[in-house]
mmCIF file of C-alpha atoms in Angstrom:
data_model
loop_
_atom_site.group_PDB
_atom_site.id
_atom_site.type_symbol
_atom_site.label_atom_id
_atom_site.label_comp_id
_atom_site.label_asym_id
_atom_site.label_seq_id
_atom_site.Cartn_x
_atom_site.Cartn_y
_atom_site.Cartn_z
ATOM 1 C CA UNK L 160 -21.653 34.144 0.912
ATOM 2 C CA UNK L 161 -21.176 34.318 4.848
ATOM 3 C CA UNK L 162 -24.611 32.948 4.946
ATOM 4 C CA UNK L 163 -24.579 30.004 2.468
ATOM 5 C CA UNK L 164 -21.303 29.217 4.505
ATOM 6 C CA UNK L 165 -22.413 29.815 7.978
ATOM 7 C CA UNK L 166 -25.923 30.763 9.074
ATOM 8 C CA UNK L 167 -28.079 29.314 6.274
ATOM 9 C CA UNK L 168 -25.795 26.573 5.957
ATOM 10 C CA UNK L 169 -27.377 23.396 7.670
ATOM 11 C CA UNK L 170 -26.192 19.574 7.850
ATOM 12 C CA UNK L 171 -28.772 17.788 5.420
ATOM 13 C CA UNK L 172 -30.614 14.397 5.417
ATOM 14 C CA UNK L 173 -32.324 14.220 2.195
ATOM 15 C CA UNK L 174 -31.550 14.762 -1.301
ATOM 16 C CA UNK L 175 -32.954 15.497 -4.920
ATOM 17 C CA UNK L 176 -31.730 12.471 -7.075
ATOM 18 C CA UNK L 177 -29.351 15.831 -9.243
ATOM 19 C CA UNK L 178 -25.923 14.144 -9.312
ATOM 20 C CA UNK L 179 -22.786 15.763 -8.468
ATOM 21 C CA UNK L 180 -20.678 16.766 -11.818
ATOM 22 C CA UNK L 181 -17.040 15.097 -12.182
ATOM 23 C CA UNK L 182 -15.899 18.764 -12.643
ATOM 24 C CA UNK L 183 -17.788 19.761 -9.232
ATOM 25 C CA UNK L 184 -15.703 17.623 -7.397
ATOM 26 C CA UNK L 185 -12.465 18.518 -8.904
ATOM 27 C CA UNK L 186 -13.307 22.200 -8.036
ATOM 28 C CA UNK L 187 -14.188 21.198 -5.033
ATOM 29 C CA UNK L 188 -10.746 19.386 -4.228
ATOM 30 C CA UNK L 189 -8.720 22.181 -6.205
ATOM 31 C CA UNK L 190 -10.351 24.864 -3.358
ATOM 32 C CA UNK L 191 -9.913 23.295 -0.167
ATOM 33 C CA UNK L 192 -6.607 22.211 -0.952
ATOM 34 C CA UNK L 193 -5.197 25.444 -0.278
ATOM 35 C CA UNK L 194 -6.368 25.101 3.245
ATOM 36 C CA UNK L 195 -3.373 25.409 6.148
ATOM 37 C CA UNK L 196 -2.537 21.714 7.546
ATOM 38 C CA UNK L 197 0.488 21.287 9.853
ATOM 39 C CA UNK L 198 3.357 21.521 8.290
ATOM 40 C CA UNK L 199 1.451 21.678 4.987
ATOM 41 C CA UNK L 200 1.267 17.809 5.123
ATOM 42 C CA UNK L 201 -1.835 17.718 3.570
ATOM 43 C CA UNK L 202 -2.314 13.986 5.287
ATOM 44 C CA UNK L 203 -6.672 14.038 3.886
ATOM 45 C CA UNK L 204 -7.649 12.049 1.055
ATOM 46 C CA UNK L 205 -11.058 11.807 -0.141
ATOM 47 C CA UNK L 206 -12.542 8.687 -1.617
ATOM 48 C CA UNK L 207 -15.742 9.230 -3.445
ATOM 49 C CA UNK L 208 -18.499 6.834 -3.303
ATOM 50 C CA UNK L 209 -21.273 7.140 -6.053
ATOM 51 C CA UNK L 210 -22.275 4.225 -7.796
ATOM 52 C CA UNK L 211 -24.850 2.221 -6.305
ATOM 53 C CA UNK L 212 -22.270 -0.509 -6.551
ATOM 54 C CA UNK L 213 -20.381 1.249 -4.236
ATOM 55 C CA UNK L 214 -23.169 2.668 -1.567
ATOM 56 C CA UNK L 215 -24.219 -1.396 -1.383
ATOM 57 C CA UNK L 216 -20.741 -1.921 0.032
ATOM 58 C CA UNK L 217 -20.731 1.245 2.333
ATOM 59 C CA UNK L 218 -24.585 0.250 3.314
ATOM 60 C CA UNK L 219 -23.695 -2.700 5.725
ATOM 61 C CA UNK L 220 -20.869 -0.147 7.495
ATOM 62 C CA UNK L 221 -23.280 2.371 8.492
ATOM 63 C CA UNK L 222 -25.250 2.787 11.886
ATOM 64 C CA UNK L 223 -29.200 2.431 11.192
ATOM 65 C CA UNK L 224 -29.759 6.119 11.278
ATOM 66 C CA UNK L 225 -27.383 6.665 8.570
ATOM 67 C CA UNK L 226 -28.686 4.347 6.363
ATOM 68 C CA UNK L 227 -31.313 5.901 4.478
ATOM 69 C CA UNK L 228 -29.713 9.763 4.274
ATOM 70 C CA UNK L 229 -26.020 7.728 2.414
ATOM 71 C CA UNK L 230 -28.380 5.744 -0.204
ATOM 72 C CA UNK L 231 -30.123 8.526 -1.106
ATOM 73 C CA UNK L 232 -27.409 11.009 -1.365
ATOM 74 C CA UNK L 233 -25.754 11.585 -5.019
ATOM 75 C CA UNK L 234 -22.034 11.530 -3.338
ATOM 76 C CA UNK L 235 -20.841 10.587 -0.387
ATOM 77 C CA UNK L 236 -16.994 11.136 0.806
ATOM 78 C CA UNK L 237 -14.670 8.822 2.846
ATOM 79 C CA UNK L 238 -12.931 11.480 4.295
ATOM 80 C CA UNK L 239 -9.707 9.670 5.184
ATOM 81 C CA UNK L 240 -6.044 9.929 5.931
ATOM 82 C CA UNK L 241 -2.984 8.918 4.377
ATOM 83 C CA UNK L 242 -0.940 6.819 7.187
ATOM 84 C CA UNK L 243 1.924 7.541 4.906
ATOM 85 C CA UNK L 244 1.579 11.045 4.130
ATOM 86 C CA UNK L 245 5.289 11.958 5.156
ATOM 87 C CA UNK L 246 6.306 10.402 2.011
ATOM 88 C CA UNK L 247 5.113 13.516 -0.129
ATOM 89 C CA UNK L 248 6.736 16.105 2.560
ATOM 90 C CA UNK L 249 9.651 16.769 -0.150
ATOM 91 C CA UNK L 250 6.833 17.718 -2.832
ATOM 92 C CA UNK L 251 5.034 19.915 -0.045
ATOM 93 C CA UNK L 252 7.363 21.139 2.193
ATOM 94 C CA UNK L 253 10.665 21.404 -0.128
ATOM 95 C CA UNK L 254 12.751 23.993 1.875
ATOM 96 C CA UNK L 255 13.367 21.666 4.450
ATOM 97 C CA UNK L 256 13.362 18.191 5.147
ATOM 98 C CA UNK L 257 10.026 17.688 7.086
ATOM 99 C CA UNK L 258 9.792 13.745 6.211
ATOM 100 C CA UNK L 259 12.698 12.735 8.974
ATOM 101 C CA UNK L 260 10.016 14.377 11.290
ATOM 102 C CA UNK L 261 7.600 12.056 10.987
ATOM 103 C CA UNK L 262 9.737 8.636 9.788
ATOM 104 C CA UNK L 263 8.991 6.298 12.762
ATOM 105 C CA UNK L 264 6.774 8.593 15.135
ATOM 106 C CA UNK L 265 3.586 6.552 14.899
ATOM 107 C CA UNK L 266 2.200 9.143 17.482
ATOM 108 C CA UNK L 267 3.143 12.066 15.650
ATOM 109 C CA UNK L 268 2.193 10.640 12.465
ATOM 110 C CA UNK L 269 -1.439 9.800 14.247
ATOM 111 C CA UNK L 270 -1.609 13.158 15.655
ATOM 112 C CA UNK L 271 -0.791 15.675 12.796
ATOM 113 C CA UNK L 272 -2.872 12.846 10.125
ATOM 114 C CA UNK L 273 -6.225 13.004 12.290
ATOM 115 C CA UNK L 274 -5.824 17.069 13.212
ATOM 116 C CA UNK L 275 -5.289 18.207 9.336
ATOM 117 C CA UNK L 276 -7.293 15.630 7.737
ATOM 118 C CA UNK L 277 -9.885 16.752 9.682
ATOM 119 C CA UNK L 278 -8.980 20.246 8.933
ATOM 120 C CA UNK L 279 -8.993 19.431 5.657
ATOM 121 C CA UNK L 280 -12.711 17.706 5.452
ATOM 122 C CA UNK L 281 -13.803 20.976 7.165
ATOM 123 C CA UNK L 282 -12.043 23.313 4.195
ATOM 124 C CA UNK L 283 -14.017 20.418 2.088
ATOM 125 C CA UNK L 284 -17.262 20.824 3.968
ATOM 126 C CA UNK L 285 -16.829 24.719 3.214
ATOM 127 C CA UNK L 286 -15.713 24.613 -0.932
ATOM 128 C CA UNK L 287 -18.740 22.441 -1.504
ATOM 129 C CA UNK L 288 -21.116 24.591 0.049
ATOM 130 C CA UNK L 289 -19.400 27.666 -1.872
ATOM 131 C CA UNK L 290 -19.899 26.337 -5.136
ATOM 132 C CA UNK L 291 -23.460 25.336 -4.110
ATOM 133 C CA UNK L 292 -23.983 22.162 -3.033
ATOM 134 C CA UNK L 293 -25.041 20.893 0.314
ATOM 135 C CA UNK L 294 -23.240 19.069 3.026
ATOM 136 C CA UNK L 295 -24.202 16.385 5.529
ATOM 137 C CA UNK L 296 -21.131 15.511 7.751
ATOM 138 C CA UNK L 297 -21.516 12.451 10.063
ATOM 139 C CA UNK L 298 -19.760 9.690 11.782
ATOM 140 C CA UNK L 299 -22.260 6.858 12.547
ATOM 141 C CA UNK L 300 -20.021 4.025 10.698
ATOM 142 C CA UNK L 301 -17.988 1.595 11.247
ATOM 143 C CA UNK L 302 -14.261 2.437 10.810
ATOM 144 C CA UNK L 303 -12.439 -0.477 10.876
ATOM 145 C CA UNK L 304 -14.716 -2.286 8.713
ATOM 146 C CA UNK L 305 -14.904 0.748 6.141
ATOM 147 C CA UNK L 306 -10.974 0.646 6.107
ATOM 148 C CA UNK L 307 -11.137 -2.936 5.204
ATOM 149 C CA UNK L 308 -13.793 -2.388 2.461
ATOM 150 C CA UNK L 309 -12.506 0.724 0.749
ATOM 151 C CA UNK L 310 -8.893 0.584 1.437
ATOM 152 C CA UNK L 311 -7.251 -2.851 1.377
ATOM 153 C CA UNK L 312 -3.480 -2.200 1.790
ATOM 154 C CA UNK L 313 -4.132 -0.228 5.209
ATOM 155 C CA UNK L 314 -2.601 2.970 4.152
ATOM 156 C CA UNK L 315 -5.673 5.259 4.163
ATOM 157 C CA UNK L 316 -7.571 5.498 7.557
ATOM 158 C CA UNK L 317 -11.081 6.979 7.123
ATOM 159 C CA UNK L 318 -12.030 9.804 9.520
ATOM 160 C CA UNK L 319 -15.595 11.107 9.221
ATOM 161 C CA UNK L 320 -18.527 10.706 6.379
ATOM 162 C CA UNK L 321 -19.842 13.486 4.258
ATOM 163 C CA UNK L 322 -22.985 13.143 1.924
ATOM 164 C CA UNK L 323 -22.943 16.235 -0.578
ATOM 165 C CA UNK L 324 -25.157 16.988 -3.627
ATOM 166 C CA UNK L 325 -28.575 19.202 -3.268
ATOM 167 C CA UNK L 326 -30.535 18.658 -0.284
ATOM 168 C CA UNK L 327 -34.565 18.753 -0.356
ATOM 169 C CA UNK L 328 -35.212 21.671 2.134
ATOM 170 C CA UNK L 329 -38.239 20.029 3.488
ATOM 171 C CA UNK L 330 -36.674 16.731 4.959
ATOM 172 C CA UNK L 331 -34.299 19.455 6.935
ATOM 173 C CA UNK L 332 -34.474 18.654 10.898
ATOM 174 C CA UNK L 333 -36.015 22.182 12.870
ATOM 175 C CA UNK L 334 -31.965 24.325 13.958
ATOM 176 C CA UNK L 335 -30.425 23.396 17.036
ATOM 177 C CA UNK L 336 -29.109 25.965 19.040
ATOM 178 C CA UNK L 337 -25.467 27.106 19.431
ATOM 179 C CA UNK L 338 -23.287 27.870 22.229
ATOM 180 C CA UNK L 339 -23.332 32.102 22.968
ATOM 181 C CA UNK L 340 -19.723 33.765 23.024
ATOM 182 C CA UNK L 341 -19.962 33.523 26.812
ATOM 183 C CA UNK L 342 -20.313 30.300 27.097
ATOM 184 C CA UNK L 343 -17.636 29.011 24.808
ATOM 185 C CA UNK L 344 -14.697 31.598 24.787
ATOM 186 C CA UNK L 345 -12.469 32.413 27.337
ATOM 187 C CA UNK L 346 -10.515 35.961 27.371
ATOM 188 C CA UNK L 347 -7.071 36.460 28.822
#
């Protein structure tokens, strides 16, 4: 499992036309919720684009390079935050009143949404590939415009991209390399 998660685990570019089951993405959503986020705010939502009605309005959002690897893909996910995601803090953090920590603190509410939503696509990133499918995470895409397109009322921000589904092996890019222990981590 280490490996499908870590070392095999690569950031794919093409994909088999297989589509990604209703029920795969609910199992997806119902493991990586129990990921940590601050304060168990849970600010990441995940929009799910997959008919080609949809991918023709994501299409003109994307930067040239990403063009080719979203229209292909069976799923792609808006991984996005909820600007108002204090409003749930009495469902997720009932033992205290966490919501008066975050009522009117644009910065906080900006800080803690972009940390655990991205968190949160991570733990996403990591159920898909454990129940098999493959991952390509990317930026590459205009924000803003994406916003404006998907999510009308303003109150989800999109963070980052993620194509998932089955990936052909042979369109895979040759590994990079990674950082050594040395060169990353400090010891105190």
């Amino acid at each position: 499992m280490l490996d499908r998660l870590f070392r095999q685990a690569r950031s794919h570019n093409g994909w088999t036309d297989r589509p990604v089951a209703d029920e795969t993405l609910h199992a997806i959503y119902d493991l990586m919720k129990w990921g940590p986020t601050a304060a168990n705010s849970t600010p990441g939502r995940f929009a799910f684009v997959r008919s080609a009605a949809a991918k023709e309005r994501l299409k003109p959002l994307l930067s040239p390079g990403n063009v080719d690897k979203v229209m292909q893909a069976p799923c792609t996910v808006i991984i996005a935050w909820d600007s108002a995601f204090y409003e749930l803090m009495p469902k997720l953090f009932p033992s205290r009143d966490m919501k008066a920590s975050f009522v009117g603190r644009d910065d906080v509410i900006l800080d803690t949404a972009t940390r655990s939503s991205t968190l949160q696509g991570a733990y996403f990133i990591m159920a898909a590939r454990a129940l098999g499918l493959d991952c390509g995470p990317m930026s590459g895409f205009n924000r803003a415009a994406t916003d404006a397109e998907f999510f009308p009322d303003g109150r989800w921000k999109s963070n980052f991209l993620c194509n998932i589904g089955y990936g052909k092996q042979e369109e895979l890019f040759p590994r990079n390399p990674r950082l050594d222990y040395e060169e990353a981590c400090l010891e105190f």
